[in-house]
Coordinates of C-alpha atoms and ligand atoms in Angstrom, one line a residue:
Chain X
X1188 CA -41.1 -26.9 -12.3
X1189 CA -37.8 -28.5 -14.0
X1190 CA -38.7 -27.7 -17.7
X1191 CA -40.1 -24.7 -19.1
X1192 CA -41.5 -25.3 -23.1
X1193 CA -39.9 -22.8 -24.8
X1194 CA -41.9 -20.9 -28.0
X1195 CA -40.1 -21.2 -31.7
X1196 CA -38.5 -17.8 -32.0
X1197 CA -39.0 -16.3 -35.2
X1198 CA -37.0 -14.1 -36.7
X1199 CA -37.3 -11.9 -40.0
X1200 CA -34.1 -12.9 -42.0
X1201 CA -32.5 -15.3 -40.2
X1202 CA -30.6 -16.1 -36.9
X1203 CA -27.3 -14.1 -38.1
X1204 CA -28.9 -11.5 -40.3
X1205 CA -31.0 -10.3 -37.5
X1206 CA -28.3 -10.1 -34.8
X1207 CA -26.4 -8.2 -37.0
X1208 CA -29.2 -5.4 -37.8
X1209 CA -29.8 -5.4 -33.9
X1210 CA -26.5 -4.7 -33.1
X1211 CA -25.9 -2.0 -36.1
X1212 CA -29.2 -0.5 -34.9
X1213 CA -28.0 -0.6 -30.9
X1214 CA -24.6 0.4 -31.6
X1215 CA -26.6 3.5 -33.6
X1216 CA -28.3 4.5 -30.0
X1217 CA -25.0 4.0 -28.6
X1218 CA -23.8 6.4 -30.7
X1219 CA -26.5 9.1 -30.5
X1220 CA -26.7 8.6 -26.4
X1221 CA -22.8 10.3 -26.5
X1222 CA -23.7 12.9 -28.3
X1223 CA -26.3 13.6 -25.7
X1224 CA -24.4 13.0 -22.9
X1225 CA -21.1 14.7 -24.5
X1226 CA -23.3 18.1 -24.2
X1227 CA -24.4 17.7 -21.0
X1228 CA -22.0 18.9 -17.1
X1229 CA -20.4 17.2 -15.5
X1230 CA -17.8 16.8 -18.4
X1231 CA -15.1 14.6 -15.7
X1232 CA -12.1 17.1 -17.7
X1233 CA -9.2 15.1 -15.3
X1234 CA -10.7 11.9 -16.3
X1235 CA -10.6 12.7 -19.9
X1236 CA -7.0 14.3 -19.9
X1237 CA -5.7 10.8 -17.8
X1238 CA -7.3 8.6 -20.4
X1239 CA -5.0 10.9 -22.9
X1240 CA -2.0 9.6 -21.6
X1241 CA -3.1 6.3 -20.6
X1242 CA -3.9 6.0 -24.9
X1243 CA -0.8 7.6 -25.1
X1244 CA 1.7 5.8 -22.9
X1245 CA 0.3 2.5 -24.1
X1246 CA 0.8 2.8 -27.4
X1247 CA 4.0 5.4 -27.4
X1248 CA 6.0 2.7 -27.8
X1249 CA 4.9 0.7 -30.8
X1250 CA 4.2 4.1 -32.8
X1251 CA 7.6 5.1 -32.5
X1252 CA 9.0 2.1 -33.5
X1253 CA 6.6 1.3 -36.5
X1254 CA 6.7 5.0 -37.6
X1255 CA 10.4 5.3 -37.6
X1256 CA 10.3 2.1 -39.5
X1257 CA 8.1 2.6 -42.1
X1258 CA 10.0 6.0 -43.0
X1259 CA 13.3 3.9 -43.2
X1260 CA 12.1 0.8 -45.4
X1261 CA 9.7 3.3 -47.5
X1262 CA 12.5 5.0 -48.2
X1263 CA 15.0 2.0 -49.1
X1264 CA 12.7 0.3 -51.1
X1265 CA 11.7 3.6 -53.1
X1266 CA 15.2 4.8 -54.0
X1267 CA 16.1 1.8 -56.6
X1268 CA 12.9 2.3 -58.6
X1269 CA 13.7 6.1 -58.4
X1270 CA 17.2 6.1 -59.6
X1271 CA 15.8 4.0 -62.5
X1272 CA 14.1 6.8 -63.6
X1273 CA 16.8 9.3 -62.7
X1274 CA 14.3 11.0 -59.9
X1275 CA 15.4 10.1 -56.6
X1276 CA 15.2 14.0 -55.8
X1277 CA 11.4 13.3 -55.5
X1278 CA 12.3 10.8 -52.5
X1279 CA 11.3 13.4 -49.7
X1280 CA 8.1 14.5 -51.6
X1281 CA 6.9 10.7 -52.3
X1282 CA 7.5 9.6 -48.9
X1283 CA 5.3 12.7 -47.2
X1284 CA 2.6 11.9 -49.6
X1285 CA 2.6 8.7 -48.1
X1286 CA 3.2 9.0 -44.8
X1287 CA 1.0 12.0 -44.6
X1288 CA -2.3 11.1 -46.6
X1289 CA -1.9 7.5 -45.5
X1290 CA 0.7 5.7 -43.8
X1291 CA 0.8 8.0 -40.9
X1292 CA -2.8 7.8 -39.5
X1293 CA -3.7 4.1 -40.6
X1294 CA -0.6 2.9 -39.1
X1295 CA -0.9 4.5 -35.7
X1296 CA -4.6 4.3 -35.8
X1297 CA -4.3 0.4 -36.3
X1298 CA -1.5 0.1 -33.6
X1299 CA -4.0 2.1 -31.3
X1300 CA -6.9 -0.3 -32.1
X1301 CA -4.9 -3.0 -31.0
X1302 CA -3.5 -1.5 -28.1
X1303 CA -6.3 0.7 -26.8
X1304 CA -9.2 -0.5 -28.2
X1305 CA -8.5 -3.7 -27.2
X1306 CA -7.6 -2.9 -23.1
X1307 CA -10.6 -0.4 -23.5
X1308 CA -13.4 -3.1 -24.1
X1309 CA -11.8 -5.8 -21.5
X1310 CA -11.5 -2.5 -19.0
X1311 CA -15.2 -1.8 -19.4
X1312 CA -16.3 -5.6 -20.1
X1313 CA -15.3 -6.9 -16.4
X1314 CA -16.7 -3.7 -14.7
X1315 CA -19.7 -4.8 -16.6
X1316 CA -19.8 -8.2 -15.7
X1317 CA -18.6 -7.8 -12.3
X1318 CA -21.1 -5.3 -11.7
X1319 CA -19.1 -2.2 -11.0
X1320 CA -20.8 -0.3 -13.9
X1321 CA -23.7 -0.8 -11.9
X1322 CA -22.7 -0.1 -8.3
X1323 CA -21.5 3.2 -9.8
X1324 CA -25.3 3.7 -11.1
X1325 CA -26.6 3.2 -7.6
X1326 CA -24.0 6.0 -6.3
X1327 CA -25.6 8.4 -8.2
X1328 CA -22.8 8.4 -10.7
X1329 CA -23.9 8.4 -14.5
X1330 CA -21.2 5.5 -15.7
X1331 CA -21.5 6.4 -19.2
X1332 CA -20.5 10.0 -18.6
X1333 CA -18.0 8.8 -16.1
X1334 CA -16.2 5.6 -18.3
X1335 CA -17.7 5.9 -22.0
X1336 CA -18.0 9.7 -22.3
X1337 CA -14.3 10.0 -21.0
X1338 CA -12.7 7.4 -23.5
X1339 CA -14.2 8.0 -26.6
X1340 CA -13.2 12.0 -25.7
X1341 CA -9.5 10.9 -25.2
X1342 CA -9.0 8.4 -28.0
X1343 CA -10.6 11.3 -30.6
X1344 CA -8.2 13.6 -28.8
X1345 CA -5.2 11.7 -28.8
X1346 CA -4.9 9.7 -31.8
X1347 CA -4.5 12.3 -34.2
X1348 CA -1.8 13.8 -32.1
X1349 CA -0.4 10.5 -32.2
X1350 CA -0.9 10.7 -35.8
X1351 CA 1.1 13.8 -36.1
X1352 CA 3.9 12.3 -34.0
X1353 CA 4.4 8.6 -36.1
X1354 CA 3.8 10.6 -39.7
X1355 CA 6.5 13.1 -38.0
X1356 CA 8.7 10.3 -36.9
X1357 CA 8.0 8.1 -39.9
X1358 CA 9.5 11.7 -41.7
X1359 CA 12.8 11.6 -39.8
X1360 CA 13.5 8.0 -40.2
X1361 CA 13.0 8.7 -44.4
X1362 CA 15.3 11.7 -43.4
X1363 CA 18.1 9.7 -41.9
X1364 CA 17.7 7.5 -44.8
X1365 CA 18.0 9.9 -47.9
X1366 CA 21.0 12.2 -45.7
X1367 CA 22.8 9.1 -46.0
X1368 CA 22.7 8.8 -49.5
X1369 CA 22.9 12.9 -50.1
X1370 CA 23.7 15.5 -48.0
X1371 CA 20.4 17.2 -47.8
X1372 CA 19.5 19.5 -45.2
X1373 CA 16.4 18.6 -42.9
X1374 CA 15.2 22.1 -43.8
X1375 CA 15.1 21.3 -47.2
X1376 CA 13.9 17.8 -47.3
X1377 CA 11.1 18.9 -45.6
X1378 CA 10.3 22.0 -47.8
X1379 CA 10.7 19.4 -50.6
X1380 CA 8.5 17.1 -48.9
X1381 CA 5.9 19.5 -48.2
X1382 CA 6.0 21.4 -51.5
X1383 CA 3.7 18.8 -52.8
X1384 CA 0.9 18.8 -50.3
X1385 CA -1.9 20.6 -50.6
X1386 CA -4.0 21.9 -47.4
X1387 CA -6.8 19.4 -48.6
X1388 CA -4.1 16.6 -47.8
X1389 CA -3.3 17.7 -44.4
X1390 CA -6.9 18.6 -43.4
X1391 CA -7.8 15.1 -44.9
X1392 CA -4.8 13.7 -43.0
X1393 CA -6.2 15.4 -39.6
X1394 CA -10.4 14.6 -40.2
X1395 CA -9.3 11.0 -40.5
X1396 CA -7.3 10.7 -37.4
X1397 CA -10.1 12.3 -35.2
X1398 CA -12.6 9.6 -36.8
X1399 CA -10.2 6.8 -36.6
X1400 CA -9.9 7.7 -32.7
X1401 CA -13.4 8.4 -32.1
X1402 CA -14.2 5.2 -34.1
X1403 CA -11.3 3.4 -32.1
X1404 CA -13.2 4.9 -28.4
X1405 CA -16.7 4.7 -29.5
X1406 CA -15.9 0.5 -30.6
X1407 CA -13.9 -0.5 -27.8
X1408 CA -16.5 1.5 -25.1
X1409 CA -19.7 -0.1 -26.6
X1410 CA -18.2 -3.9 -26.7
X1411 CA -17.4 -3.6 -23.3
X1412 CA -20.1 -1.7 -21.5
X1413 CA -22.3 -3.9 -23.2
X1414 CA -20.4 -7.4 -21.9
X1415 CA -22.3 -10.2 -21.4
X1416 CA -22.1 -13.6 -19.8
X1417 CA -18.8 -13.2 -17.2
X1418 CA -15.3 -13.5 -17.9
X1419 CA -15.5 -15.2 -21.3
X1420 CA -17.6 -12.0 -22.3
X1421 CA -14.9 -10.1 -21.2
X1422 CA -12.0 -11.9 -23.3
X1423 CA -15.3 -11.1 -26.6
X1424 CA -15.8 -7.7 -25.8
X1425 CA -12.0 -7.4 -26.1
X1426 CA -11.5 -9.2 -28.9
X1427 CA -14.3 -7.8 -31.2
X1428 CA -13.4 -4.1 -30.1
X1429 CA -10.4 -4.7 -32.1
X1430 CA -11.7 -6.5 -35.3
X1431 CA -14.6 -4.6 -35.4
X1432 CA -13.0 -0.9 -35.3
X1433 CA -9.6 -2.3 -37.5
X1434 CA -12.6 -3.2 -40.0
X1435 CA -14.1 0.1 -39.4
X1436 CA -11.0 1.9 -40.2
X1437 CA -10.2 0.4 -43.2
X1438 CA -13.9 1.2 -44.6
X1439 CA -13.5 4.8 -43.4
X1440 CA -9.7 5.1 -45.5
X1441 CA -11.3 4.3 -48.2
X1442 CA -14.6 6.4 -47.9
X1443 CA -12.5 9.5 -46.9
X1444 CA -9.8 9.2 -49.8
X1445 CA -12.5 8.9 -52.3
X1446 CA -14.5 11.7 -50.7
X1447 CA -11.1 13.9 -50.3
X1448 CA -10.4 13.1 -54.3
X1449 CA -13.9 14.1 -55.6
X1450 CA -13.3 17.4 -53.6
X1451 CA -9.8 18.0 -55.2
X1452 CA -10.8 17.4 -58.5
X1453 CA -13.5 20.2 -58.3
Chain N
X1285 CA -27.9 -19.0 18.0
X1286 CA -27.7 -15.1 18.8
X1287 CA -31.5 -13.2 19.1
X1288 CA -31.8 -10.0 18.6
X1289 CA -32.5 -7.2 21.0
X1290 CA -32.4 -3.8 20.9
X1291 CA -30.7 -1.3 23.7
X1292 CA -32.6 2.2 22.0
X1293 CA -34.5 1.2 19.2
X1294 CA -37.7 1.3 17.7
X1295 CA -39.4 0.5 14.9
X1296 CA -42.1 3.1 13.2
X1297 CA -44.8 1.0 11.9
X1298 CA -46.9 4.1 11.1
X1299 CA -44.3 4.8 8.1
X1300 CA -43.4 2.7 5.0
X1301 CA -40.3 3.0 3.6
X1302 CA -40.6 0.6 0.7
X1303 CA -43.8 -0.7 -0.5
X1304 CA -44.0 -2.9 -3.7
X1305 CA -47.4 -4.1 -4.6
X1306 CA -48.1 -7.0 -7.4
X1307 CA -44.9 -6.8 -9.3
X1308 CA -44.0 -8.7 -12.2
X1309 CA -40.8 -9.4 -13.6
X1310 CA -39.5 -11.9 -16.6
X1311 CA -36.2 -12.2 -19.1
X1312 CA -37.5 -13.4 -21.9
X1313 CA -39.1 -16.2 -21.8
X1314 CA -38.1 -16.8 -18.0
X1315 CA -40.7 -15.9 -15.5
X1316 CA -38.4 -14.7 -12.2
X1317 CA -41.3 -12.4 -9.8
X1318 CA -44.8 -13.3 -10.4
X1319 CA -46.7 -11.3 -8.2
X1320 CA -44.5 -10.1 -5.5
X1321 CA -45.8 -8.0 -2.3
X1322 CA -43.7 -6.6 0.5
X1323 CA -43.7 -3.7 3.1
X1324 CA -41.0 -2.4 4.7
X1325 CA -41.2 0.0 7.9
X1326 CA -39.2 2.5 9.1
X1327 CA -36.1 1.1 10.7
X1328 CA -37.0 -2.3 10.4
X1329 CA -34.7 -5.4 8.9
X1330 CA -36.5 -7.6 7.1
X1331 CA -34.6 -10.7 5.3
X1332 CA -35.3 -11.8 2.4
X1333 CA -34.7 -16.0 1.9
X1334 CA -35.2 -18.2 -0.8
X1335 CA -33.1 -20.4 -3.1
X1336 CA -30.5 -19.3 -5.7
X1337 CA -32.2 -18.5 -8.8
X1338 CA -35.8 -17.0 -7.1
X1339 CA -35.4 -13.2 -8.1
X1340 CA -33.9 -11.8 -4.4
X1341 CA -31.4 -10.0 -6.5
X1342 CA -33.6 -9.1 -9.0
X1343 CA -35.9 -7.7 -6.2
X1344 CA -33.8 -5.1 -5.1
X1345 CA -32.4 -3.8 -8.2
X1346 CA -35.9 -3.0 -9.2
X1347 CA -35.7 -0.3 -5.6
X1348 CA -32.6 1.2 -7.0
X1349 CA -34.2 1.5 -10.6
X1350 CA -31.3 -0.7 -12.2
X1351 CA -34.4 -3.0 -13.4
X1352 CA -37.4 -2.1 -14.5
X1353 CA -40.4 -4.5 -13.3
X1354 CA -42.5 -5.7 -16.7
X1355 CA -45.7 -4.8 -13.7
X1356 CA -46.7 -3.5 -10.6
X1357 CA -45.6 -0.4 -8.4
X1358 CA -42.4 -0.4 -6.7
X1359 CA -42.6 2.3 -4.4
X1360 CA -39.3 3.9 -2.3
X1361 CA -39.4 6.5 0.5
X1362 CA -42.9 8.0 -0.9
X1363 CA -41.5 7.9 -5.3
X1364 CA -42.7 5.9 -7.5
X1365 CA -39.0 4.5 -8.6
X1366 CA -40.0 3.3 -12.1
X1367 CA -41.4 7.1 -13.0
X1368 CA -38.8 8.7 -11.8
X1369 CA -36.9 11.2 -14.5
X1370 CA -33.1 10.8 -14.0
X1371 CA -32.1 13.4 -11.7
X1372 CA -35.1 12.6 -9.1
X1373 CA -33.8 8.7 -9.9
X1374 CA -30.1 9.8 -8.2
X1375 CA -31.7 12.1 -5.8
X1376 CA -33.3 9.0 -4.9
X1377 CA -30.6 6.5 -4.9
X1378 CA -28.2 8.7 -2.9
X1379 CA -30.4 7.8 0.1
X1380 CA -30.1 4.2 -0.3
X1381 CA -26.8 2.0 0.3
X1382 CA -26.9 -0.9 -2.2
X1383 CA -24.2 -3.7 -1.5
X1384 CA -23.7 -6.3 -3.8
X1385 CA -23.4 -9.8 -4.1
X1386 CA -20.0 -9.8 -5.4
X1387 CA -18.7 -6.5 -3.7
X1388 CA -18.4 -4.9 -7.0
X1389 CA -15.2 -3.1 -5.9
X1390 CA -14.0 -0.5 -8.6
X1391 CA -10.5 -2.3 -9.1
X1392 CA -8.7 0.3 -10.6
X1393 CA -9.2 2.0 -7.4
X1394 CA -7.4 1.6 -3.8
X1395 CA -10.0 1.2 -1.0
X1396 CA -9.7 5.0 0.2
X1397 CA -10.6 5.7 -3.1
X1398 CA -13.2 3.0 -3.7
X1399 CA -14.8 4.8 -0.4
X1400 CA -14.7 8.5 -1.5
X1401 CA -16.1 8.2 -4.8
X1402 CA -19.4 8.3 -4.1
X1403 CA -18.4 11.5 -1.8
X1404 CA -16.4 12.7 -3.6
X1405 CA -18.7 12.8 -7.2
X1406 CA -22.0 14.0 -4.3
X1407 CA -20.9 16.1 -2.2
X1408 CA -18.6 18.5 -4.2
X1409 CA -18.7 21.0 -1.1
X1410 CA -17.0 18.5 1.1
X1411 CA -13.3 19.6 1.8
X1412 CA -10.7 16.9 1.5
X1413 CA -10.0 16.7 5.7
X1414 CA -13.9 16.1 6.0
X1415 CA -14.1 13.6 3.2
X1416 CA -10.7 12.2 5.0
X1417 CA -13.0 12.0 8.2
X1418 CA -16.0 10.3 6.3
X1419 CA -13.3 7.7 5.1
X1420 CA -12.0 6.9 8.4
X1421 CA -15.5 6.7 10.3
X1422 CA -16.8 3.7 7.8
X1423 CA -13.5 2.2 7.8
X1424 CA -14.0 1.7 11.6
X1425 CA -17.1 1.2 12.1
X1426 CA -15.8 -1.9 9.2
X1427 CA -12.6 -2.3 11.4
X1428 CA -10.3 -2.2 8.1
X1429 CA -8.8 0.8 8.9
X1430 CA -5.1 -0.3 7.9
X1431 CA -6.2 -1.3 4.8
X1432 CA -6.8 1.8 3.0
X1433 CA -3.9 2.3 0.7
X1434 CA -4.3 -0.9 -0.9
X1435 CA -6.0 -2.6 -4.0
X1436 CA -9.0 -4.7 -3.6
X1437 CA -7.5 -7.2 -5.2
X1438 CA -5.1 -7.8 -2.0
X1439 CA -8.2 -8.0 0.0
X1440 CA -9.9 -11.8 1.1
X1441 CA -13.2 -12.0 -0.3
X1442 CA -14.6 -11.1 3.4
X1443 CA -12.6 -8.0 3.7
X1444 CA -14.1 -6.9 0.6
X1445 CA -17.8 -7.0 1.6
X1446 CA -16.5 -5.1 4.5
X1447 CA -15.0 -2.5 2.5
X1448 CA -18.4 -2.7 -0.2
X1449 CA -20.8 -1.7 2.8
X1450 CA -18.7 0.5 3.9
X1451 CA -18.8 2.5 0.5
X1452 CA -22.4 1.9 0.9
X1453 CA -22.7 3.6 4.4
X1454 CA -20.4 6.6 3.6
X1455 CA -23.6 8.5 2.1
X1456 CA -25.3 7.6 5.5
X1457 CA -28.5 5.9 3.8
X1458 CA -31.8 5.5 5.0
X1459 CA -32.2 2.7 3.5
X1460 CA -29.7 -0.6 3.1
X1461 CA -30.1 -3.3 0.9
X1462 CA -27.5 -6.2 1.4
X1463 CA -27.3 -9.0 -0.9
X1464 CA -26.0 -11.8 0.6
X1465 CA -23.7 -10.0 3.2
X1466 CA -22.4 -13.5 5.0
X1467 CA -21.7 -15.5 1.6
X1468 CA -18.8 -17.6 1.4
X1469 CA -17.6 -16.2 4.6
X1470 CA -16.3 -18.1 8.1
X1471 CA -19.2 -18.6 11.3
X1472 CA -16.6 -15.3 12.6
X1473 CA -16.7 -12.6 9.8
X1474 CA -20.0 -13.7 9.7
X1475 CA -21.0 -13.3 12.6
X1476 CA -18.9 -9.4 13.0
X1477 CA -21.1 -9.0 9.7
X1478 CA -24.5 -9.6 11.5
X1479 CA -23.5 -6.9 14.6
X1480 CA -22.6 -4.4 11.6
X1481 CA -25.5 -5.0 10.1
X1482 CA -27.2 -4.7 13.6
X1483 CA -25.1 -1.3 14.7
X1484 CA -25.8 0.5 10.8
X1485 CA -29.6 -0.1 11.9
X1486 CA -29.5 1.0 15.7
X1487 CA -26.8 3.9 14.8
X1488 CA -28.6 5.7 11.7
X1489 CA -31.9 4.2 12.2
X1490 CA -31.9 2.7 8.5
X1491 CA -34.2 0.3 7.3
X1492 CA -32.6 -2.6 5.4
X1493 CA -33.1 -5.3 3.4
X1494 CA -30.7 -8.3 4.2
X1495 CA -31.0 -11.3 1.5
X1496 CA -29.6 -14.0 2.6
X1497 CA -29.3 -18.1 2.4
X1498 CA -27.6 -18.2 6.0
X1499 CA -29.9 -18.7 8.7
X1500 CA -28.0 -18.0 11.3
X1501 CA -27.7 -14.6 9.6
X1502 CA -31.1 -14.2 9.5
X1503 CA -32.2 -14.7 12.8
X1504 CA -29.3 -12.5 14.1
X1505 CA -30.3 -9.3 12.1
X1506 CA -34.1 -10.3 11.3
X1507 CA -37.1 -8.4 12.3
X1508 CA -39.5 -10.2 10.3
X1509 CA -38.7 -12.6 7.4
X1510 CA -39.8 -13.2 3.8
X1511 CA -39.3 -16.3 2.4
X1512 CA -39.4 -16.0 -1.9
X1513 CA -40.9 -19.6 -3.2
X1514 CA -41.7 -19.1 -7.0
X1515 CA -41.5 -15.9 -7.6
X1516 CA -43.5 -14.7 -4.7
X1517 CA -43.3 -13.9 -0.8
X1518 CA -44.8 -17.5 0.4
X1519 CA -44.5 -15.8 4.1
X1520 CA -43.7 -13.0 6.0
X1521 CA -43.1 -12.9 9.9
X1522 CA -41.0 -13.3 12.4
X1523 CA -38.5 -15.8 11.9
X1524 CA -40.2 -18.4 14.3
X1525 CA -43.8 -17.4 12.6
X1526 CA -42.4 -18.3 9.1
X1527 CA -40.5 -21.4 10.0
X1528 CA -43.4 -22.5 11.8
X1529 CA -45.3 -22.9 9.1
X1530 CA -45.4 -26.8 7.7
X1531 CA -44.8 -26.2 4.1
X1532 CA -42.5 -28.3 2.9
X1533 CA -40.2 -26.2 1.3
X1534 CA -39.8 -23.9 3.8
X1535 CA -38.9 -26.6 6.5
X1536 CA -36.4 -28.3 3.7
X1537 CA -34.8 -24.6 3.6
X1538 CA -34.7 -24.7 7.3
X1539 CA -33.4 -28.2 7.7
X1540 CA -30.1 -28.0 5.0
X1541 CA -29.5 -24.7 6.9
X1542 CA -29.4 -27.0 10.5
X1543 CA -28.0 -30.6 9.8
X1544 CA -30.4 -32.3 12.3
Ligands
ATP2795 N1 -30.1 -9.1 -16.3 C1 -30.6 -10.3 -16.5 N2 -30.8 -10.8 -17.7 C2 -31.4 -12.0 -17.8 N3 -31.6 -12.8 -16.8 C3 -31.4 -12.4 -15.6 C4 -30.9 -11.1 -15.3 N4 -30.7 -10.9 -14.0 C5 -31.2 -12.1 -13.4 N5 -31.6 -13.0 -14.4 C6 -32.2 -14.3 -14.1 O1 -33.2 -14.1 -13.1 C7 -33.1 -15.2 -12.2 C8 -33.0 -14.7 -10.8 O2 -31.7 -14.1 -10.7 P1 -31.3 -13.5 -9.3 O3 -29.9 -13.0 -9.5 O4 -32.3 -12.5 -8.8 O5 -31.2 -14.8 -8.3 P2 -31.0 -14.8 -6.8 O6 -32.2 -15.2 -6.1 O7 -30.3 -13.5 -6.4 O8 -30.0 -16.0 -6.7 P3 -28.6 -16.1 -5.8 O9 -29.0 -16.5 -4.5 O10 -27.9 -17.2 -6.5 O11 -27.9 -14.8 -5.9 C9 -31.9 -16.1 -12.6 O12 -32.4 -17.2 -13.3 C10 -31.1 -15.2 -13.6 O13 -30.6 -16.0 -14.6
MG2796 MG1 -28.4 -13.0 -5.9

C-alpha cells in the first residue's frame, strides 16, 4: 500500500499553543525525573567533577575577559556622572552593587548559556540521534544518570563559582580603574565596596547563580537528549538550548530581584 | 556461495530463548508490526529479511525493552520484557549483545574505552589487568587489535561494526542481535563478518538474531529464516524452504539480491 489516509488531527488550542503546553508539561517530567534520579547510587562523582571543568575551561576564557571589562567601562562611564555630584568616593560601593547583585551572575550565566549550554544540547542531540544514548541503555547503563544527571550537577556547581570569579574579576578591573584616578588601597576599596552590601545581597547573588546553572544544565540536557530527526535536530537542540535557557534567565533575574526586594523591605 | 556447517555444535530445540507471540506495534498513525510471531531456540541463528522500512529494527528493540509493543507478549530468556521493573530490565539486558545499525560508537570515547564501558559500569569487581584481558580477547576475536588507542571517528565504517560487536560480546551474551551486520561493507569484510558471526555462535553457544538485506549473509550464518512482508513473518525456514516458496515478493527479494 503506497498511501495511507491520514485522520484530521485535532487539537485543543491550536497547532502552536498545544506544542508549547506539551513541551512545558514534558520538560516538567524532565525535571521531576532528575530529582528522582539525583537521589538515587550510582551518583558517576568523576563524571560530574570532569564536566566541572569541561563548563569551566570552555567558558574561562570569555568570563575573564567580559568580567574584567565590564569592571573597567562600568567604572569609566560612572566617574563623570559622579564627579558631577562631587561623589566619586561612592565609585567602589556603586560598582559592587552592580557587579555583585547583577552584572556578575547574568553576565557569566549568559556567556555560559552560550558556551555550555549550547555544546551541551549538540553533545547530547547526536548521541541521541545516532543512537548512542540507546546503545548505552542496552549496556545496562542508565544514560540519564550517566549524561543528564552529570551535567545539570556540574553546571549548578560550577556557574556560581564562575560567578564568584567574573564579579571578583569584574572588581579588580573597577579597581585598576579607580587606583588610577586615586591612590586607594585594594583593602579599602573593597571594604568600601562591600560596606554597602547586605548578606541578603550576596545570598541573593549566590541563589541566582545555582539556578542560572541548574537552569543553563537542565535546558541544554533536555533539548538534546530529546533530539529528533538526525543532524538537523542536532544543530535545533543546540540552538534552542541557548535561546530557551538565555530567556529563562532573564525571567528568573527578574523574579528573584523582585522576590529579594519584598524580603528586604520587611 | 558458502553453506554452513557446524564442527561441535548443536542446536537445543527443547528450549526457547525468545518467543514473541501476536505483537503489535504503530507510531502514530503508521502501522509497522501487525501481528508478528517468532521462536528462537537455543543456539540457533535465525535471520531476519525484509525491505527497509518493515519494522526489523523495530523488532529487536522491543527484546531489549527500548520499545514498547502497543500488543502482544515479547518474551526473552523465560521474562516477560515489557513487565519487567527496571533493575530485572538491566539484569536482563546484560545477557543480550545488541549491535546496531549504525554502530552507535560513543565518540567521545577511544575504542579501548568504547569496549570497557559496559565492563567497566557491570562488573565493578573486575580489576583493571582482567578488564585489560576482556578488551584484548574481543579485539581479536574482531582482529582490530592495533586500533585501540584511537577515536572511532579514524575508523572506516567496517572497522566500526567490528569494534560495535565487539563491545557487544565483551559481556559474553547469550543472546546477539545484529542489525544489519554486512551493510555498506565490501563481499571481504563481509564475508570475515559472516565467520564472526558464525565463531560468536559455535564459541559461546549464543543464539542470535542477524537482520539483514544481504543474502549472501544470510545463507552463510542462517539456520532458518524469517522473511518480514507487511508487518508480519510471511515465512520461516530454512533458507531454501523460504525461497522456495512462489510468492512474488519473496522471489523479487531473492532476485535483486542475485542479478540473474
Ligand atoms: N522511534 C520511532 N518513532 C517513529 N517512527 C519510527 C520509530 N522507529 C521506527 N519508526 C518507523 O518505523 C518504520 C520501521 O522502522 P525500522 O527502523 O524498523 O525499519 P527497518 O526494517 O529496520 O529498515 P532498514 O532496513 O532501512 O533499517 C519506519 O517507517 C520508521 O520510520
Ligand atoms: Mg533497520
Amino acid at each position: 500500500m503506497f498511501f495511507t489516509r491520514s485522520r484530521p488531527k485535532r487539537y485543543v488550542f491550536s497547532k502552536g499553543i498545544d506544542d508549547m503546553l506539551i513541551g512545558v508539561y514534558n520538560a516538567y517530567l524532565f525535571v521531576g525525573r532528575f530529582f528522582r534520579e539525583l537521589f538515587r547510587s550510582p551518583l558517576h562523582i568523576r563524571v560530574v567533577i570532569d564536566q566541572c571543568f569541561e563548563v569551566g575551561l570552555r567558558s574561562l576564557t570569555l568570563i575573564t575577559l567580559t568580567g574584567f571589562v565590564t569592571g573597567v567601562v562600568f567604572t569609566k562611564q560612572s566617574r563623570p556622572s559622579l564627579e558631577v555630584f562631587g561623589a566619586a568616593s561612592w565609585l567602589p560601593s556603586l560598582i559592587s552593587i552592580a557587579l555583585v547583585r547583577a552584572l556578575g551572575s547574568l553576565v557569566t550565566a549568559l556567556i555560559c548559556a552560550g558556551k555550555v549550554g549550547s555544546s551541551i544540547g549538540a553533545e547530547l542531540g547526536s548521541m541521541r540521534v545516532t543512537e548512542q544514548i540507546d546503545a548505552m541503555e542496552v549496556s545496562a547503563v542508565n544514560p540519564f544518570k550517566y549524561l543528564v544527571v552529570t551535567r545539570v550537577l556540574a553546571t549548578t556547581i560550577a556557574v556560581p563559582i564562575l560567578s564568584l570569579y567574573c564579579t571578583f574579576v569584574g572588581l579588580l578591573g573597577s579597581y585598576m580603574n579607580v587606583h588610577a584616578h586615586e591612590d586607594t588601597s585594594f583593602i579599602s576599596f573593597f571594604e568600601n565596596g562591600f560596606s554597602t552590601l547586605s548578606f541578603i545581597d550576596l545570598f541573593t547573588a549566590v541563589f541566582k547563580s545555582i539556578l542560572f546553572g541548574f537552569t543553563i544544565g537542565i535546558i541544554g540536557t533536555y533539548k538534546g537528549y530529546n533530539a529528533t530527526q538526525g543532524t538537523r535536530g542536532v544543530g535545533r537542540a543546540a540552538n534552542q538550548a541557548v535561546v530557551l535557557s538565555m530567556f529563562l534567565i532573564f525571567i528568573e533575574e527578574i523574579v528573584v530581584v523582585q522576590v529579594s526586594n519584598w524580603i528586604k523591605f520587611f | 556461495m558458502v553453506e554452513k556447517h557446524y564442527i561441535h555444535h548443536t542446536i537445543n530445540k527443547e528450549e526457547k530463548v525468545i518467543s514473541i507471540r501476536e505483537v503489535y506495534k504503530s507510531f502514530g498513525e503508521l502501522d509497522v508490526l501487525k501481528g508478528v510471531n517468532l521462536d528462537v531456540y537455543k543456539g540457533e541463528n535465525i535471520v531476519v529479511l525484509g525491505r527497509s522500512g518493515t519494522g526489523k529494527s523495530v523488532l529487536i528493540k522491543l527484546l531489549v525493552g527500548l520499545l514498547v509493543q502497543d500488543k502482544g507478549t515479547v518474551n526473552v530468556l523465560g521474562q516477560e520484557v515489557s513487565k519487567l521493573k527496571e533493575k530485572d530490565l538491566n539484569a536482563l539486558r546484560l545477557r543480550i549483545g545488541f549491535s546496531f545499525q549504525n554502530s552507535a560508537l560513543y565518540d567521545s570515547m577511544n575504542i579501548r574505552q568504547n569496549l570497557e564501558f559496559p565492563l567497566v559500569m557491570n562488573r565493578k569487581h573486575l580489576t583493571k589487568k582482567e578488564v585489560d584481558m576482556a578488551v584484548d580477547e574481543v579485539l581479536d576475536a574482531v582482529g582490530l587489535k592495533d586500533k585501540k588507542e584511537q577515536l572511532p571517528s579514524d575508523l572506516s565504517g567496517g572497522q566500526r561494526k567490528r569494534i560495535g560487536i565487539a563491545r557487544t560480546l565483551i559481556l559474553k551474551p547469550e543472546i546477539m542481535l545484529y542489525d544489519e551486520p554486512t551493510s555498506g561493507l565490501d563481499p571481504i569484510t563481509s564475508t570475515e563478518i559472516n565467520e564472526l558471526i558464525n565463531e560468536v555462535q559455535e564459541q559461546y553457544n549464543t543464539s542470535s538474531i542477524i537482520i539483514t538485506h544481504d543474502l549472501t549473509c544470510a545463507k552463510a550464518t542462517a539456520d532458518r529464516v524469517a522473511m518480514l512482508l507487511d508487518g508480519t513473518f510471511a515465512s520461516v525456514g530454512s533458507f531454501e524452504e523460504v525461497f522456495a516458496i512462489q510468492e512474488e515478493r519473496i522471489q523479487s527479494f531473492y532476485n535483486y539480491n542475485f542479478v540473474k
